[in-house]
Coordinates of C-alpha atoms and ligand atoms in Angstrom, one line a residue:
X1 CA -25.5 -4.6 5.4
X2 CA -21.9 -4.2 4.5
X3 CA -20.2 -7.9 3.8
X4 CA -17.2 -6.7 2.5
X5 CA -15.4 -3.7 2.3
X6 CA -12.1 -2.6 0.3
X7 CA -9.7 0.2 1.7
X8 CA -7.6 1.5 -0.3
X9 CA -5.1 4.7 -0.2
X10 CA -6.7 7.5 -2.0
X11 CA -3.3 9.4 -3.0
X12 CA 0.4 8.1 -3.2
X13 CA 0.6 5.9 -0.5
X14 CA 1.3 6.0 3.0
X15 CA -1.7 7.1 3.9
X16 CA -2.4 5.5 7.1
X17 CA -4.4 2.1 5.8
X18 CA -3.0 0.0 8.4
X19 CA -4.4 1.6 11.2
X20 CA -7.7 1.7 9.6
X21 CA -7.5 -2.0 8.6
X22 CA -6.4 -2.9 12.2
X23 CA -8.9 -0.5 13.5
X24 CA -12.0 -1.9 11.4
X25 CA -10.7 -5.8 12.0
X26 CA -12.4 -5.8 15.3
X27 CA -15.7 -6.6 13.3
X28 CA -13.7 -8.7 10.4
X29 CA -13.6 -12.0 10.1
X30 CA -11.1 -12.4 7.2
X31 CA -8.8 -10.1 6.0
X32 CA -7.5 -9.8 2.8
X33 CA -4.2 -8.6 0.5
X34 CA -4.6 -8.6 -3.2
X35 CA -2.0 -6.7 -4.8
X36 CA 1.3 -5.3 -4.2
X37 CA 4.3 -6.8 -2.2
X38 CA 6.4 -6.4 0.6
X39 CA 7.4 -2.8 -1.0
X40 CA 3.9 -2.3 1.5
X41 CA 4.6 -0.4 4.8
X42 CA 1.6 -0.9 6.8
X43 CA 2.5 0.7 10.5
X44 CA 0.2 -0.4 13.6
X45 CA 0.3 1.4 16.9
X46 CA -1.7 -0.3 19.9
X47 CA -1.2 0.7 23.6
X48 CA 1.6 2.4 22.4
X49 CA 3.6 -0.5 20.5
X50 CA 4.4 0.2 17.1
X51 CA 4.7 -2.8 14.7
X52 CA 5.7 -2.4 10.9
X53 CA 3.9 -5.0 8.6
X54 CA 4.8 -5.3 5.0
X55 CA 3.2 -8.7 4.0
X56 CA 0.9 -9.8 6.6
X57 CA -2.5 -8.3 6.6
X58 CA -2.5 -5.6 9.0
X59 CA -5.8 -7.7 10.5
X60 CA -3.1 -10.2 11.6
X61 CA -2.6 -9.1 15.2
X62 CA -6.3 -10.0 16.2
X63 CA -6.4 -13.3 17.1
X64 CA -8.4 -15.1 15.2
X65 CA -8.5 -13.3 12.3
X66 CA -8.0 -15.0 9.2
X67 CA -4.8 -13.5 6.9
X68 CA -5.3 -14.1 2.8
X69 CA -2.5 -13.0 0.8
X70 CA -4.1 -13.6 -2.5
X71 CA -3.0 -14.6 -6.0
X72 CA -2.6 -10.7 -7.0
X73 CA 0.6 -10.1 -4.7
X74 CA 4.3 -10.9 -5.7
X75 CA 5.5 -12.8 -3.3
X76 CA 9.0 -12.8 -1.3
X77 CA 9.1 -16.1 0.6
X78 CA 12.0 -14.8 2.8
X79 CA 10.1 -11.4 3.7
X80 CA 7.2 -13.3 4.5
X81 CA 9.5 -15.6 6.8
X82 CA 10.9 -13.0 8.1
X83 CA 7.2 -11.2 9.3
X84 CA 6.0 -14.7 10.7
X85 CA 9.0 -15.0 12.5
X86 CA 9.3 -11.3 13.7
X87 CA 5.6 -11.9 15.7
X88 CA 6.4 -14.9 16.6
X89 CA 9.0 -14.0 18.6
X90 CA 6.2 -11.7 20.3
X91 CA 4.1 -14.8 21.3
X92 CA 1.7 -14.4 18.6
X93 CA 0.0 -17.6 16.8
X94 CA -0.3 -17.3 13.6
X95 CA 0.5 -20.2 11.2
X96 CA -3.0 -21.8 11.2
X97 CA -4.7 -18.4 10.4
X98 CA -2.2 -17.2 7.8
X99 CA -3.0 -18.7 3.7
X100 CA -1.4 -17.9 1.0
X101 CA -2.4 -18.6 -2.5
X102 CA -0.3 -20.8 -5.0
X103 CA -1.0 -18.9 -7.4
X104 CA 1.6 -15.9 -5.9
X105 CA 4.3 -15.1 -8.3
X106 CA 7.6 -15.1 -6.3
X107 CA 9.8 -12.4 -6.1
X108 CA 13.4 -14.3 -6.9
X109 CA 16.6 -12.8 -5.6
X110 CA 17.8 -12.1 -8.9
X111 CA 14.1 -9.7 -9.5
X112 CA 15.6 -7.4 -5.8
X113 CA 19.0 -6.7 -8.4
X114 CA 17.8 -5.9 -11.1
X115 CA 15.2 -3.7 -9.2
X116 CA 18.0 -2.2 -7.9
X117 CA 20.3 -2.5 -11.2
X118 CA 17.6 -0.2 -13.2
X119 CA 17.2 2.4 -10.2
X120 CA 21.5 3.0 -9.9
X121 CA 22.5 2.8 -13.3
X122 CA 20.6 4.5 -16.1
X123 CA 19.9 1.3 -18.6
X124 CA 16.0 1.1 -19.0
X125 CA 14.4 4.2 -18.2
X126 CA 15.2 6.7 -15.8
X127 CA 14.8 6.1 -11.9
X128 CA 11.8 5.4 -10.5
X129 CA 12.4 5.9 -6.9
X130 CA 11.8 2.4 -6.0
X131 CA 12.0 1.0 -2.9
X132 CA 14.0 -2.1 -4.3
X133 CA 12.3 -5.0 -3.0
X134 CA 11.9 -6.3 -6.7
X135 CA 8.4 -5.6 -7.2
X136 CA 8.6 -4.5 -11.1
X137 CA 10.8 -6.8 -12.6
X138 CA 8.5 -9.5 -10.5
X139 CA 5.3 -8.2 -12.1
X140 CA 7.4 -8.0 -15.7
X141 CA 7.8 -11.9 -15.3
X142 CA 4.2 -12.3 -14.3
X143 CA 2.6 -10.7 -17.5
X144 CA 6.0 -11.9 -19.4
X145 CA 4.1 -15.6 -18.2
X146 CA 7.7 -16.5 -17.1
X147 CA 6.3 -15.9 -13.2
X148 CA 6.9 -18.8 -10.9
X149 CA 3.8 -19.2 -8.7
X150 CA 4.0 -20.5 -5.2
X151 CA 2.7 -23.7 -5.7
X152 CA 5.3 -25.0 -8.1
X153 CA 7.3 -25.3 -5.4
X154 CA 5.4 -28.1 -4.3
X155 CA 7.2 -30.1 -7.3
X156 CA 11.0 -29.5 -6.2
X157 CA 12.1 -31.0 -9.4
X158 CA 10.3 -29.1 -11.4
X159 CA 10.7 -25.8 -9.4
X160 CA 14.3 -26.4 -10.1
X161 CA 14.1 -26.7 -13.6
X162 CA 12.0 -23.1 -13.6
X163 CA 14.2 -21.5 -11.7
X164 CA 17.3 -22.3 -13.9
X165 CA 16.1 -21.2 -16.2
X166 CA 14.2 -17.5 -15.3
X167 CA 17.8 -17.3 -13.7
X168 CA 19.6 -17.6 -17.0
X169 CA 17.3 -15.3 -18.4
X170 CA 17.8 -12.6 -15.4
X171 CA 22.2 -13.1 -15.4
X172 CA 21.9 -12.7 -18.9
X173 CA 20.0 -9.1 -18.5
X174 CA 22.2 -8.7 -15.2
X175 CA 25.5 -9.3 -16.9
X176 CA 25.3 -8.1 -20.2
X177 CA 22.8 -5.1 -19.8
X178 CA 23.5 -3.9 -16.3
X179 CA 27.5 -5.0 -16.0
X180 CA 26.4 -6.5 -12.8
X181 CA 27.4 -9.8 -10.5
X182 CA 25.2 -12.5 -11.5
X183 CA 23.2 -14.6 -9.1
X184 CA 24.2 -17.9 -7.9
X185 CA 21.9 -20.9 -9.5
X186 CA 22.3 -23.5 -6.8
X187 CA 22.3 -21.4 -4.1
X188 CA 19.0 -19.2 -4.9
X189 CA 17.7 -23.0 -5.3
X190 CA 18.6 -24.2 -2.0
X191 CA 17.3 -21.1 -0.2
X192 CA 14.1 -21.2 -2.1
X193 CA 13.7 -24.5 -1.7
X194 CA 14.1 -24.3 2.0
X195 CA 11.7 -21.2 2.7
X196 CA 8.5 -23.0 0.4
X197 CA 8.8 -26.0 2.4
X198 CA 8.5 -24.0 6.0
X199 CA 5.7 -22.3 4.2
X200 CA 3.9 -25.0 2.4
X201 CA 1.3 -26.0 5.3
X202 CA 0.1 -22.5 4.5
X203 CA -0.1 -22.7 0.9
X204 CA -4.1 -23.0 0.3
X205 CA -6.6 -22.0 -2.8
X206 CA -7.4 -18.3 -1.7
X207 CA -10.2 -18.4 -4.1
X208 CA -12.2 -21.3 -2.6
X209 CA -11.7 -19.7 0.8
X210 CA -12.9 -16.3 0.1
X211 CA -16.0 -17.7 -1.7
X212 CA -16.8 -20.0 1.3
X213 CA -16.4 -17.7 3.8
X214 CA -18.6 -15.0 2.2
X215 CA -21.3 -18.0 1.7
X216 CA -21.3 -18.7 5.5
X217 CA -21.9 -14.9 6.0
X218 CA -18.6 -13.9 7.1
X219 CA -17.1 -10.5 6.9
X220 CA -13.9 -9.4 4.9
X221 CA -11.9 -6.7 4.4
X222 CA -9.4 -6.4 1.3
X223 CA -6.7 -4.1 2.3
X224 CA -5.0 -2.1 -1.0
X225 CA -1.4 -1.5 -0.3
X226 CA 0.3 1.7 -2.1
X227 CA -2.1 4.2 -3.2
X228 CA -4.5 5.3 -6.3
X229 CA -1.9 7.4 -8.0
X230 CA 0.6 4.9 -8.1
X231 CA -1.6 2.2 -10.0
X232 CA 0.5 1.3 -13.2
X233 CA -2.9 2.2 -15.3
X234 CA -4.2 5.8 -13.9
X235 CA -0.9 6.8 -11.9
X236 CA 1.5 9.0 -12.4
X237 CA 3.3 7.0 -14.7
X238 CA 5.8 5.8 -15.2
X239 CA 6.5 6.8 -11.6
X240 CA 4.1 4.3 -10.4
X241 CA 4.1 0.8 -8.5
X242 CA 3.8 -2.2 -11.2
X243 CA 0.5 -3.2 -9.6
X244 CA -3.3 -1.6 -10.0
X245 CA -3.5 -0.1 -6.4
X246 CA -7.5 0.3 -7.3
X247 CA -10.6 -1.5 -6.2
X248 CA -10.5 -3.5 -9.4
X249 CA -8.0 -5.4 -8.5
X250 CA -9.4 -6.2 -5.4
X251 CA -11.4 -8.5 -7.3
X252 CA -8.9 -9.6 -9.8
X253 CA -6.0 -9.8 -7.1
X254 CA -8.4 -12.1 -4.8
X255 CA -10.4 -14.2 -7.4
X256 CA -13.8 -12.5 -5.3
X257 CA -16.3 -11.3 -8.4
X258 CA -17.1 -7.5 -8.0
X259 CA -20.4 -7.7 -7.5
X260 CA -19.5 -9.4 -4.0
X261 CA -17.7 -6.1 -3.0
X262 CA -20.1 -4.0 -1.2
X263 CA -18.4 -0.4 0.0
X264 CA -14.6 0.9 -0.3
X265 CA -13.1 3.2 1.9
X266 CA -10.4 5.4 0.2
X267 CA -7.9 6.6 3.3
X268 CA -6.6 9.8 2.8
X269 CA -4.0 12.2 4.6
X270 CA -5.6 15.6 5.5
X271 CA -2.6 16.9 3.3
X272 CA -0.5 14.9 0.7
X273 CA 2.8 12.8 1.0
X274 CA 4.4 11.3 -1.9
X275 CA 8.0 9.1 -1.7
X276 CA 9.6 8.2 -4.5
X277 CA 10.3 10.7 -7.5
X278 CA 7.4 12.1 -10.0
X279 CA 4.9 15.0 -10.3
X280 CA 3.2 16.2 -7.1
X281 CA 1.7 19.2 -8.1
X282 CA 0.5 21.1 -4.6
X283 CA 4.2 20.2 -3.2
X284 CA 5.9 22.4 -0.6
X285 CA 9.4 23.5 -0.4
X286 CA 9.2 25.7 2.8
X287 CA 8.4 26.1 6.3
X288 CA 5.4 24.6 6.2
X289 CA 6.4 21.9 4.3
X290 CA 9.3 21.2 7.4
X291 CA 6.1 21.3 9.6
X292 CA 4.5 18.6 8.0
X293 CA 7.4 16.4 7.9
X294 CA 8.4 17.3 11.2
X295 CA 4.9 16.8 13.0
X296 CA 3.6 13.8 10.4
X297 CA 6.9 12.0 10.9
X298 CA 7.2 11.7 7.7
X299 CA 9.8 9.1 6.7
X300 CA 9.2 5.7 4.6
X301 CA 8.5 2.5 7.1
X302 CA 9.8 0.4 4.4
X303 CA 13.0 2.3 3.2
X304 CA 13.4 5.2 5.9
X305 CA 13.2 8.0 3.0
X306 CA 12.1 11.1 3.8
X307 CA 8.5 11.5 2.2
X308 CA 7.8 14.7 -0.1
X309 CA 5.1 17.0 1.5
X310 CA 2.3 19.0 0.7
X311 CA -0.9 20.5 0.8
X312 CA -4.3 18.1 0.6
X313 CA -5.0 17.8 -3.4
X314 CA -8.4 17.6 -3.7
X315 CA -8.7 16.9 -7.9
X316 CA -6.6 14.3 -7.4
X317 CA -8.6 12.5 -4.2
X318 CA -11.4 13.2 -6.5
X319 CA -10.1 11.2 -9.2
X320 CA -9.6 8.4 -6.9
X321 CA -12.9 8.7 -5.6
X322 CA -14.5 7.7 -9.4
X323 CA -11.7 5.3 -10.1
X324 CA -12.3 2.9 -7.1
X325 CA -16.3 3.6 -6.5
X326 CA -15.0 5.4 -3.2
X327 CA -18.2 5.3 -1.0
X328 CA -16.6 6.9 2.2
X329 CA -13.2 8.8 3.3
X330 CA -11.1 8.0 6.0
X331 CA -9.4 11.6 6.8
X332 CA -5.6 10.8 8.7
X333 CA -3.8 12.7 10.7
X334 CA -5.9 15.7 11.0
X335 CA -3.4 16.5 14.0
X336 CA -0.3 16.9 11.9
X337 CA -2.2 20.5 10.6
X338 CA -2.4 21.7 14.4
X339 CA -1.5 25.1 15.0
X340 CA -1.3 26.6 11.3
X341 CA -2.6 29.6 10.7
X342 CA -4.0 29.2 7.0
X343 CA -4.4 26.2 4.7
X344 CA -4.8 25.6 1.2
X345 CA -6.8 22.7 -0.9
X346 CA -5.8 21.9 -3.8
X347 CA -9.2 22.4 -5.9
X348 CA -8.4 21.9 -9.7
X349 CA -5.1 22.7 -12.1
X350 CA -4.7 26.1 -13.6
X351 CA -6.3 25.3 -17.5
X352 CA -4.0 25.6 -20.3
X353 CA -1.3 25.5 -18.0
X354 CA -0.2 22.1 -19.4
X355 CA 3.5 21.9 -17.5
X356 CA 5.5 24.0 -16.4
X357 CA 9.6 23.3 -16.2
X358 CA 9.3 20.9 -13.2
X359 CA 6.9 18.4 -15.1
X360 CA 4.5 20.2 -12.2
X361 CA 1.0 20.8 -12.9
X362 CA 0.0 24.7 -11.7
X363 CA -2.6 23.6 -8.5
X364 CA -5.2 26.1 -8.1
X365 CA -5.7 26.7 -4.5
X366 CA -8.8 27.4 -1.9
X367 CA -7.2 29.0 1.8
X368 CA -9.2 28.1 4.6
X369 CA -8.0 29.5 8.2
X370 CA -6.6 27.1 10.5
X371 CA -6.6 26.2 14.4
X372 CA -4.9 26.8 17.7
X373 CA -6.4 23.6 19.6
X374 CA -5.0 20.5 19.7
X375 CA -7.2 17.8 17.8
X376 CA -4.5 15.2 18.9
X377 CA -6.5 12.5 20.0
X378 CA -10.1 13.6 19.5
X379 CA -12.8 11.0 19.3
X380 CA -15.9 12.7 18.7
X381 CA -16.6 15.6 16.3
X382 CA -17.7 18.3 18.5
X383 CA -14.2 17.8 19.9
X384 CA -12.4 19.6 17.3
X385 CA -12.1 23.1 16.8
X386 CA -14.7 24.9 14.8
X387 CA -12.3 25.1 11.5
X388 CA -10.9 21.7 11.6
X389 CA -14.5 20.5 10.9
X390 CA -14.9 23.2 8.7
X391 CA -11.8 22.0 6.7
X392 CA -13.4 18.8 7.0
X393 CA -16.3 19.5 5.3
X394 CA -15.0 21.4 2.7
X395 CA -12.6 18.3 1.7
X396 CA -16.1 16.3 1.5
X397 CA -17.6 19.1 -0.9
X398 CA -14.8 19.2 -2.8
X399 CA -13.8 16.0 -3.4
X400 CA -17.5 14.8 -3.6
X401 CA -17.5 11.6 -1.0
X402 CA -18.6 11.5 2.3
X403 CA -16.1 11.8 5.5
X404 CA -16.8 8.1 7.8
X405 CA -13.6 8.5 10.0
X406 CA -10.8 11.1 11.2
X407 CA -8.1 9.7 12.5
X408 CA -6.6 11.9 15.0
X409 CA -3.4 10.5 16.1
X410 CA -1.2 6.9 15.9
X411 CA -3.2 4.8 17.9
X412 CA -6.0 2.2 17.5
X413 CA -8.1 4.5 19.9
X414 CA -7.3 8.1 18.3
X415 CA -10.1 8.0 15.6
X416 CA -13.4 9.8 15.5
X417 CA -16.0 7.1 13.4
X418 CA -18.8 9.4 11.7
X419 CA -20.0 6.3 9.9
X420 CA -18.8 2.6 10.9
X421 CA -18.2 1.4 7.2
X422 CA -19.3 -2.1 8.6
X423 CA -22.8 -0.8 9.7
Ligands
IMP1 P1 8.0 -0.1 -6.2 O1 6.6 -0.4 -5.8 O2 9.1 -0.5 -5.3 O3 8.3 -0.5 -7.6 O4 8.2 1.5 -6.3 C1 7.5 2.3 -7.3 C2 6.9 3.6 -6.6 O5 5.9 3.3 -5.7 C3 8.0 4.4 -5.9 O6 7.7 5.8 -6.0 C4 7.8 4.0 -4.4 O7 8.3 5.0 -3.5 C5 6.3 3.9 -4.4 N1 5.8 2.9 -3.4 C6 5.9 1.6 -3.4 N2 5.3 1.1 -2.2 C7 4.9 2.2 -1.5 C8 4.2 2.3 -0.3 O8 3.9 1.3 0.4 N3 4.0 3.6 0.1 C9 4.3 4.6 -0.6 N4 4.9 4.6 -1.8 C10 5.2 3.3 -2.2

């Protein structure tokens, strides 16, 4: 019996891990976040409504589902605010069911500049392709041990005297290093101060919570945000996130022992997207790379950016498959690849080829023939055209784990379940 279940994104990001979470919540009883921040785009469509999440578990518009955002995620107090708000202004209740941990570093307003600081001016590296929400410099202060957690805003005093001084440290690098305007002591303070105490009554120990839960039999899900190739270990670094996006830190991002996690699901576009800058080695520059963004609707939910396209890459969903322990695939938007006439699978790198003058690894390709048909909206194999479950299989071959769901369009009910990870 599957307890627990991690899903994760198998390639850059983006890959439709919201609609799986929301999708697989039905049979949930806790869902969790363990790494990651509000740099997270997690888009939900039910009955036709589209909702954007970025903090909140995506399991968060079921009622009675409860919402952990564990010790493993950087924390903006005012995004979160902003979320709560945002669905509460929908009617949704969600106070009692939402629980964060304390031990959350907090993303300061100072960590969104220089974020932002490092990405316009060329001090520190080259640019990343952030999306600016001050995820990196939050992590840096989190393995720098200069972090402020959640719950020390519980002591205000003592908060106060924190912040002063990580603030001193960040106008210092903010002045002098990025000939920027500094940030304003008292009234990051004041702001902070104002946000912790709204959100104190959901402050909890995340640990305990998970561990009690899974004593009493319950199920939970630990949604990855980002995806494999962006973990700050086995990316594409440096143009990676400043988390690890893998299964492992499902466990470390949570305080739940990795033993307790039974399956993960790795989600995984039928072709490849990628925002940001860095290699993407089966990228397309032509018409069928306009199809893709066209018909995928391919542009950032959390910064609008148009996403980079190309064709499915199966070494590198392979490598994500033996870095998390992927026991099952979720395929997305099979639909997007309606009506071209050939596709290509990325099946390994040309050897020797070591880079070429992009930074580009040379992708060896497989071309399979493609469909007419419409798949939009299919929920059972036999419903697809003879190739797309061809191309389906061939993606299980190649990149060695077995296919558990297609997802055939935006909504809840578009998805064809070969396997219910929660059996
Ligand atoms: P950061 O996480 O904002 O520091 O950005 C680092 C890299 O991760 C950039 O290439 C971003 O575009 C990418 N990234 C961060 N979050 C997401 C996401 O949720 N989906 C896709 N890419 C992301």
């Amino acid at each position: 019996m599957t307890q627990t279940l991690v899903v994760l994104g198998a390639q850059w990001g983006d890959e439709g891990k919201g609609k799986v979470v929301d999708l697989l919540t039905d049979r949930v009883d806790v869902v969790a976040r363990f790494q990651g921040g509000h740099n997270a785009g997690h888009t939900l469509v039910i009955d036709g409504r589209k909702t954007v999440l970025h903090l909140l578990p995506s399991g968060i518009l079921h009622a009675g589902v409860e919402c952990i955002i564990g010790n493993g995620v950087v924390l903006s107090m005012a995004a979160l605010l902003r979320e709560i708000h945002g669905l509460e202004e929908r009617g949704l209740q969600l106070r009692d069911r939402v629980r964060v941990s304390g031990g959350c570093p907090l993303i300061l307003p100072s960590h969104i500049f220089l974020d932002q600081a490092r990405e316009t001016t060329n001090r520190g590296g080259g640019k990343i392709g952030t999306t600016g929400r001050g995820i990196g410099p939050a992590y840096e202060d989190k393995v720098g041990r200069r972090a402020i957690h959640l719950a020390m805003t519980r002591n205000e005093s003592d908060f106060s005297a924190r912040l002063e001084e990580l603030l001193d440290y960040h106008n210092f690098l903010l002045r002098h290093w990025y000939q920027q305007e500094e940030v304003d002591f008292a009234e990051a303070r004041d702001e902070m101060l104002g946000q912790a105490r709204e959100l104190r009554p959901m402050i909890a120990d995340s640990v305990d919570i998970l561990h009690q839960r899974r004593e009493a039999g319950h199920k939970i899900l630990f949604e990855g945000a980002q995806g494999s190739l962006l973990d700050i270990d086995h990316g594409t670094y440096p143009f990676v996130t400043s988390s690890n996006t893998t299964s492992g830190a499902a466990a470390t991002g949570s305080g739940f022992g990795p033993l307790h996690l039974d399956r993960v699901l790795g989600v995984a576009k039928v072709y490849t997207t990628r925002v940001g800058d860095g290699p993407f080695p089966t990228e397309l520059f032509d018409a069928t790379g306009e199809h893709l963004a066209k018909r995928g609707n391919e542009f950032g939910s959390t910064t609008g950016r148009s996403r980079r396209c190309g064709w499915f890459d199966a070494q590198a969903v392979r490598l994500a498959t033996r870095i998390n322990s992927i026991s099952g695939l979720c395929l997305t938007k099979l639909d997007v690849l309606d009506g071209l006439e050939r596709l290509k699978v990325c099946i390994g790198y040309r050897e020797g080829s070591a880079r070429d003058d992009s930074g580009q690894l040379q992708p060896v390709y497989e071309e399979l023939p493609g469909w007419r048909e419409s798949t939009n909206g299919a929920r059972a194999l036999e419903d697809l055209p003879a190739n797309a479950r061809a191309y389906i299989r061939f993606i299980e071959d190649t990149v060695g784990a077995p296919v558990d769901i297609i997802s055939t369009g935006a909504d809840r009910a578009e998805t064809i379940i070969l396997r219910q990870p929660f059996d």
